[in-house]
Amino acid sequence: MTTLNRKHLLGLEGLSAEEITLILNTADTFKEVSERPVKKVPALRGKTIVNLFFENSTRTRMSFELAEKRLSADTVNFSASTSSVKKGETLRDTAENIEAMKIDMIVMRHSVSGAPHFLADLLSSSVINAGDGAHEHPTQGLLDLMTLRERWGTFVGKKVVIVGDITHSRVARSNIFGLVTLGADVTLCGPPTLMPPQIESLGVKVETNLARALEGANAINVLRIQLERQGKGLVPSVDEYATVWGVSHSSLQYAAPDCIVMHPGPINRGIEISQDLADSDHAVILHQVTNGVAVRMAVLYLLSGGEVPEEDTSREPAARSKVLEGKEMV
């Protein structure tokens, strides 16, 4: 049996290829569970998980809630807008009071980079980063990796282009760490004003010309153009961004014939990605959302101390899932 010897998931930076592969293999199993008529297993029965969200979220929050409920955990949802935070309570006091209620795990989203790391050093509960500022979004990175691995099997020799606002994107950073660790070639593309300095030190290439960046690409991960930041003058206008860096069907002429298109959502249609491309057969956006539930089930299960069988290609996911359900637990 194999376990993930970590208490927290704060980012993909520093995770080994073996650790990432363990999470993805476990997610494959839980995806099979989610396709059953009864989408529930008792793997986390008796565990209490708090979703501590200080930022708005649709996909990530609902995905974690579904993952927790499908694992039979008890779930509590925290909303900053209706909490004592509005009365001036600090993050530390909020978290320590929640933990005093004898919970087991915290899933946290916060606008400040490093906030989940702060709680991980402070609390005895496991902490999962659901997005911190412009730092990382590890489960989004993992579900993107799962989506690509389903298509390719291996990352070696594959080229992934990440297009958009790299500077402010936690999704980009988690993807970079995961893709580089698993052997993919990564190219970043976007306006120079939205490209972090010395980002090449992470093992990626940088190209500001979209056509050159997409040459031979096997996958394009299109990032949201963050409209709330446009008042800072980082690009001349949204229309110019769409003209120069927006990804459309015509962009695919430079990529590999079987190139797939990804987007973490929410989508600004007609800006960073064209309407027809977002709904085309090249796009795997809804597959990413489906895989997000399986990935988050895997992370919750493994961080709770769950064990999975040693990799055995002769066993089908349906057979392996019996172990994760507790039917073969010793």
Coordinates of C-alpha atoms in Angstrom, one line a residue:
M1 CA 0.0 0.0 0.0
T2 CA 1.1 3.6 -0.7
T3 CA 0.4 6.8 1.1
L4 CA 1.0 10.5 0.5
N5 CA 3.4 11.4 3.2
R6 CA 2.2 15.0 3.5
K7 CA -0.1 16.7 6.0
H8 CA -1.0 19.7 3.8
L9 CA -1.4 20.5 0.1
L10 CA -0.2 24.1 -0.2
G11 CA 1.1 24.0 -3.8
L12 CA 2.6 21.9 -6.5
E13 CA 6.0 23.5 -6.0
G14 CA 8.2 20.9 -4.4
L15 CA 6.0 17.9 -5.1
S16 CA 7.9 15.0 -6.8
A17 CA 6.8 13.3 -9.9
E18 CA 5.9 10.2 -7.8
E19 CA 3.7 12.2 -5.5
I20 CA 1.8 13.9 -8.4
T21 CA 1.4 10.6 -10.1
L22 CA 0.0 9.0 -6.9
I23 CA -2.6 11.8 -6.7
L24 CA -3.5 11.4 -10.4
N25 CA -3.8 7.6 -10.1
T26 CA -6.0 7.9 -7.1
A27 CA -8.1 10.5 -8.9
D28 CA -8.6 8.0 -11.8
T29 CA -10.2 5.6 -9.3
F30 CA -12.4 8.2 -7.8
K31 CA -13.6 9.4 -11.2
E32 CA -15.1 5.9 -11.7
V33 CA -16.9 6.3 -8.4
S34 CA -18.4 9.6 -9.6
E35 CA -19.8 7.8 -12.7
R36 CA -21.9 5.4 -10.7
P37 CA -25.7 5.8 -10.1
V38 CA -24.9 6.2 -6.3
K39 CA -22.0 8.6 -6.2
K40 CA -20.9 8.0 -2.6
V41 CA -18.3 6.0 -0.7
P42 CA -17.6 5.9 3.1
A43 CA -13.9 6.7 2.8
L44 CA -14.0 9.8 5.0
R45 CA -17.0 9.0 7.2
G46 CA -16.5 10.6 10.5
K47 CA -14.2 13.3 9.2
T48 CA -15.2 17.0 9.4
I49 CA -14.0 19.4 6.7
V50 CA -14.4 23.2 6.7
N51 CA -14.5 25.1 3.5
L52 CA -12.9 28.4 4.5
F53 CA -13.4 30.7 1.5
F54 CA -12.5 34.4 1.7
E55 CA -13.0 34.9 -2.0
N56 CA -15.9 34.3 -4.3
S57 CA -15.8 31.0 -6.1
T58 CA -18.1 28.8 -8.2
R59 CA -16.3 25.8 -9.6
T60 CA -13.7 25.3 -6.9
R61 CA -16.1 25.6 -4.0
M62 CA -18.8 23.4 -5.5
S63 CA -16.2 20.9 -6.6
F64 CA -14.7 20.6 -3.1
E65 CA -18.2 20.3 -1.6
L66 CA -19.2 17.6 -3.9
A67 CA -15.9 15.7 -3.3
E68 CA -16.4 15.9 0.4
K69 CA -20.0 14.7 0.3
R70 CA -19.1 11.8 -2.1
L71 CA -16.5 10.7 0.4
S72 CA -19.2 10.8 3.2
A73 CA -17.4 13.6 5.2
D74 CA -19.2 16.1 7.3
T75 CA -18.9 19.5 5.6
V76 CA -19.2 23.0 7.0
N77 CA -19.1 26.1 4.7
F78 CA -17.7 29.4 5.9
S79 CA -18.5 32.7 4.2
A80 CA -16.5 35.7 5.1
S81 CA -19.4 38.1 4.2
T82 CA -21.5 36.6 7.0
S83 CA -18.8 35.9 9.6
S84 CA -17.2 37.7 12.4
V85 CA -14.5 38.8 9.9
K86 CA -16.9 41.7 9.2
K87 CA -16.6 42.6 12.9
G88 CA -12.8 42.8 12.7
E89 CA -11.8 39.3 13.7
T90 CA -8.4 38.3 12.5
L91 CA -7.6 35.3 10.3
R92 CA -5.7 33.6 13.2
D93 CA -8.7 34.0 15.6
T94 CA -11.1 32.8 13.0
A95 CA -9.1 29.7 12.2
E96 CA -8.3 28.8 15.8
N97 CA -11.9 29.1 16.9
I98 CA -13.0 26.8 14.0
E99 CA -10.3 24.3 14.9
A100 CA -11.4 24.4 18.5
M101 CA -14.7 22.8 17.3
K102 CA -12.6 19.6 16.6
I103 CA -12.5 19.6 12.8
D104 CA -10.0 17.6 10.7
M105 CA -9.3 19.5 7.5
I106 CA -9.6 23.1 6.2
V107 CA -10.0 23.9 2.5
M108 CA -8.9 27.6 2.2
R109 CA -9.2 30.2 -0.5
H110 CA -7.8 33.7 0.3
S111 CA -6.8 36.8 -1.7
V112 CA -3.4 37.0 0.1
S113 CA -0.6 34.9 -1.1
G114 CA 0.8 32.6 1.6
A115 CA -2.4 32.7 3.8
P116 CA -2.8 28.9 3.7
H117 CA 0.9 28.5 4.6
F118 CA 0.2 30.7 7.6
L119 CA -2.6 28.5 8.8
A120 CA -0.6 25.3 8.1
D121 CA 2.1 26.5 10.5
L122 CA -0.5 27.5 13.1
L123 CA -3.0 24.6 13.2
S124 CA -3.0 20.9 13.7
S125 CA -5.6 20.3 11.0
S126 CA -4.6 19.5 7.5
V127 CA -4.8 22.6 5.2
I128 CA -5.6 22.5 1.4
N129 CA -4.9 25.5 -0.6
A130 CA -7.9 26.3 -2.9
G131 CA -6.1 29.4 -4.3
D132 CA -4.0 32.0 -2.5
G133 CA -3.6 35.4 -4.2
A134 CA -1.4 35.2 -7.2
H135 CA 0.6 32.4 -5.8
E136 CA -0.8 28.9 -6.4
H137 CA -4.0 26.9 -7.1
P138 CA -2.7 23.3 -6.7
T139 CA -5.9 21.3 -7.3
Q140 CA -6.6 23.3 -10.5
G141 CA -3.1 22.4 -11.6
L142 CA -3.7 18.7 -10.8
L143 CA -7.0 18.6 -12.6
D144 CA -5.4 20.1 -15.7
L145 CA -2.6 17.5 -15.4
M146 CA -5.2 14.7 -15.1
T147 CA -7.1 16.0 -18.2
L148 CA -3.8 16.1 -20.3
R149 CA -2.7 12.7 -19.0
E150 CA -6.0 11.1 -20.1
R151 CA -5.3 12.3 -23.6
W152 CA -1.6 11.6 -23.8
G153 CA -0.6 9.0 -21.2
T154 CA 2.8 10.7 -20.9
F155 CA 4.0 14.3 -20.7
V156 CA 7.5 13.7 -22.2
G157 CA 7.8 15.4 -25.6
K158 CA 4.6 17.3 -25.3
K159 CA 4.4 21.1 -25.6
V160 CA 2.0 23.1 -23.5
V161 CA 1.5 26.8 -24.1
I162 CA -0.1 28.9 -21.3
V163 CA -1.5 32.2 -22.7
G164 CA -2.6 35.2 -20.8
D165 CA -2.0 37.2 -17.6
I166 CA 0.8 35.1 -16.2
T167 CA 1.8 37.7 -13.5
H168 CA -1.4 37.5 -11.6
S169 CA -2.3 33.8 -12.3
R170 CA -2.0 31.2 -9.6
V171 CA -3.3 28.7 -12.1
A172 CA -0.3 29.4 -14.3
R173 CA 2.2 28.8 -11.5
S174 CA 0.7 25.5 -10.4
N175 CA 0.6 24.3 -14.0
I176 CA 4.2 25.3 -14.5
F177 CA 5.4 23.4 -11.4
G178 CA 3.4 20.3 -12.3
L179 CA 4.1 20.2 -16.0
V180 CA 7.8 20.8 -15.7
T181 CA 8.1 18.1 -13.0
L182 CA 6.4 15.6 -15.2
G183 CA 8.6 16.4 -18.2
A184 CA 6.5 18.6 -20.5
D185 CA 7.9 21.6 -22.4
V186 CA 6.1 24.7 -21.3
T187 CA 5.9 28.1 -23.1
L188 CA 4.3 31.2 -21.7
C189 CA 2.8 33.8 -23.9
G190 CA 1.1 37.1 -23.1
P191 CA 1.7 40.9 -23.0
P192 CA 5.1 41.8 -21.7
T193 CA 3.4 43.9 -18.9
L194 CA 1.7 40.7 -17.7
M195 CA 4.8 38.5 -17.7
P196 CA 6.8 38.1 -14.4
P197 CA 10.5 39.0 -14.6
Q198 CA 12.9 36.1 -14.7
I199 CA 10.0 33.5 -15.0
E200 CA 12.3 31.5 -17.2
S201 CA 14.1 30.4 -14.1
L202 CA 11.2 28.0 -13.5
G203 CA 12.2 26.0 -16.6
V204 CA 9.9 27.5 -19.1
K205 CA 10.2 29.5 -22.3
V206 CA 8.7 33.0 -22.9
E207 CA 7.3 34.3 -26.2
T208 CA 5.2 37.4 -26.6
N209 CA 4.1 36.6 -30.2
L210 CA 1.1 34.2 -30.1
A211 CA 1.8 32.6 -33.5
R212 CA 5.4 31.8 -32.6
A213 CA 4.4 30.5 -29.2
L214 CA 1.8 28.1 -30.6
E215 CA 4.1 26.5 -33.1
G216 CA 3.8 22.8 -32.6
A217 CA 1.7 23.1 -29.4
N218 CA -0.1 20.0 -28.2
A219 CA -2.2 21.9 -25.7
I220 CA -3.1 25.5 -25.0
N221 CA -4.2 26.6 -21.6
V222 CA -5.9 29.9 -22.0
L223 CA -6.0 32.1 -18.8
R224 CA -8.8 34.5 -18.0
I225 CA -7.9 38.1 -18.7
Q226 CA -8.6 39.7 -15.3
L227 CA -10.8 42.6 -16.2
E228 CA -10.7 44.0 -12.6
R229 CA -7.0 44.8 -13.2
Q230 CA -7.4 46.6 -16.5
G231 CA -7.8 50.0 -14.8
K232 CA -4.1 49.8 -14.0
G233 CA -3.2 50.2 -17.6
L234 CA -1.4 46.8 -18.0
V235 CA -2.8 46.5 -21.5
P236 CA -4.0 49.3 -23.7
S237 CA -7.5 47.9 -24.0
V238 CA -9.5 44.7 -23.8
D239 CA -10.2 44.9 -27.6
E240 CA -6.4 45.1 -28.3
Y241 CA -5.8 42.2 -26.0
A242 CA -8.4 40.1 -27.9
T243 CA -6.8 41.1 -31.2
V244 CA -3.2 40.3 -30.3
W245 CA -3.4 37.5 -27.7
G246 CA -7.0 36.1 -28.0
V247 CA -7.0 32.4 -29.0
S248 CA -9.4 31.5 -31.8
H249 CA -9.8 28.8 -34.4
S250 CA -7.4 30.6 -36.7
S251 CA -4.8 30.4 -33.9
L252 CA -4.8 26.6 -34.2
Q253 CA -3.2 26.7 -37.6
Y254 CA 0.2 27.0 -35.9
A255 CA -0.4 24.2 -33.4
A256 CA -0.3 20.4 -33.7
P257 CA -3.3 19.0 -35.5
D258 CA -4.6 17.3 -32.4
C259 CA -4.0 20.3 -30.1
I260 CA -6.5 20.6 -27.2
V261 CA -7.7 23.8 -25.6
M262 CA -8.1 24.3 -21.9
H263 CA -9.4 27.1 -19.7
P264 CA -9.7 27.2 -15.9
G265 CA -12.8 29.4 -15.9
P266 CA -14.7 31.7 -15.7
I267 CA -14.4 32.4 -19.4
N268 CA -14.6 35.9 -20.9
R269 CA -15.9 34.8 -24.3
G270 CA -14.7 36.9 -27.2
I271 CA -11.7 38.2 -25.2
E272 CA -9.1 35.6 -24.3
I273 CA -10.9 32.9 -26.2
S274 CA -13.4 33.0 -29.1
Q275 CA -16.9 31.8 -28.7
D276 CA -16.7 29.1 -31.3
L277 CA -13.4 27.7 -30.0
A278 CA -14.6 27.5 -26.4
D279 CA -17.5 25.3 -27.7
S280 CA -15.6 23.3 -30.2
D281 CA -14.3 19.7 -30.2
H282 CA -10.8 21.0 -29.4
A283 CA -11.9 22.4 -26.1
V284 CA -11.8 20.1 -23.0
I285 CA -13.1 22.8 -20.5
L286 CA -16.0 20.7 -19.2
H287 CA -13.8 17.6 -18.9
Q288 CA -11.6 19.7 -16.7
V289 CA -14.5 20.5 -14.4
T290 CA -15.5 16.8 -14.2
N291 CA -11.9 15.8 -13.4
G292 CA -11.8 18.5 -10.7
V293 CA -14.2 16.6 -8.4
A294 CA -12.1 13.4 -8.8
V295 CA -8.9 15.2 -8.1
R296 CA -10.2 16.8 -5.0
M297 CA -11.6 13.5 -3.7
A298 CA -8.1 12.1 -4.2
V299 CA -6.4 14.9 -2.4
L300 CA -8.9 14.8 0.6
Y301 CA -8.6 11.0 0.8
L302 CA -4.8 10.9 0.7
L303 CA -4.2 13.8 3.1
S304 CA -6.5 12.1 5.6
G305 CA -4.0 9.2 5.6
G306 CA -5.8 7.0 3.1
E307 CA -3.9 4.2 1.5
V308 CA -3.9 3.1 -2.1
P309 CA -2.6 -0.2 -3.6
E310 CA 0.8 -0.3 -5.2
E311 CA 0.5 0.5 -8.9
D312 CA -0.7 -2.7 -10.7
T313 CA -1.6 -2.3 -14.3
S314 CA -3.5 -5.6 -14.2
R315 CA -6.2 -4.1 -11.9
E316 CA -9.0 -2.0 -13.2
P317 CA -10.0 1.3 -11.5
A318 CA -13.2 -0.4 -10.4
A319 CA -11.3 -3.1 -8.6
R320 CA -8.9 -0.6 -7.0
S321 CA -11.9 1.5 -5.8
K322 CA -12.9 -1.2 -3.4
V323 CA -9.8 -0.4 -1.4
L324 CA -10.6 3.3 -1.3
E325 CA -14.2 2.6 -0.3
G326 CA -12.9 0.7 2.8
K327 CA -14.1 -2.8 1.7
E328 CA -10.6 -4.2 1.6
M329 CA -9.2 -2.1 4.5
V330 CA -7.2 -4.2 7.0

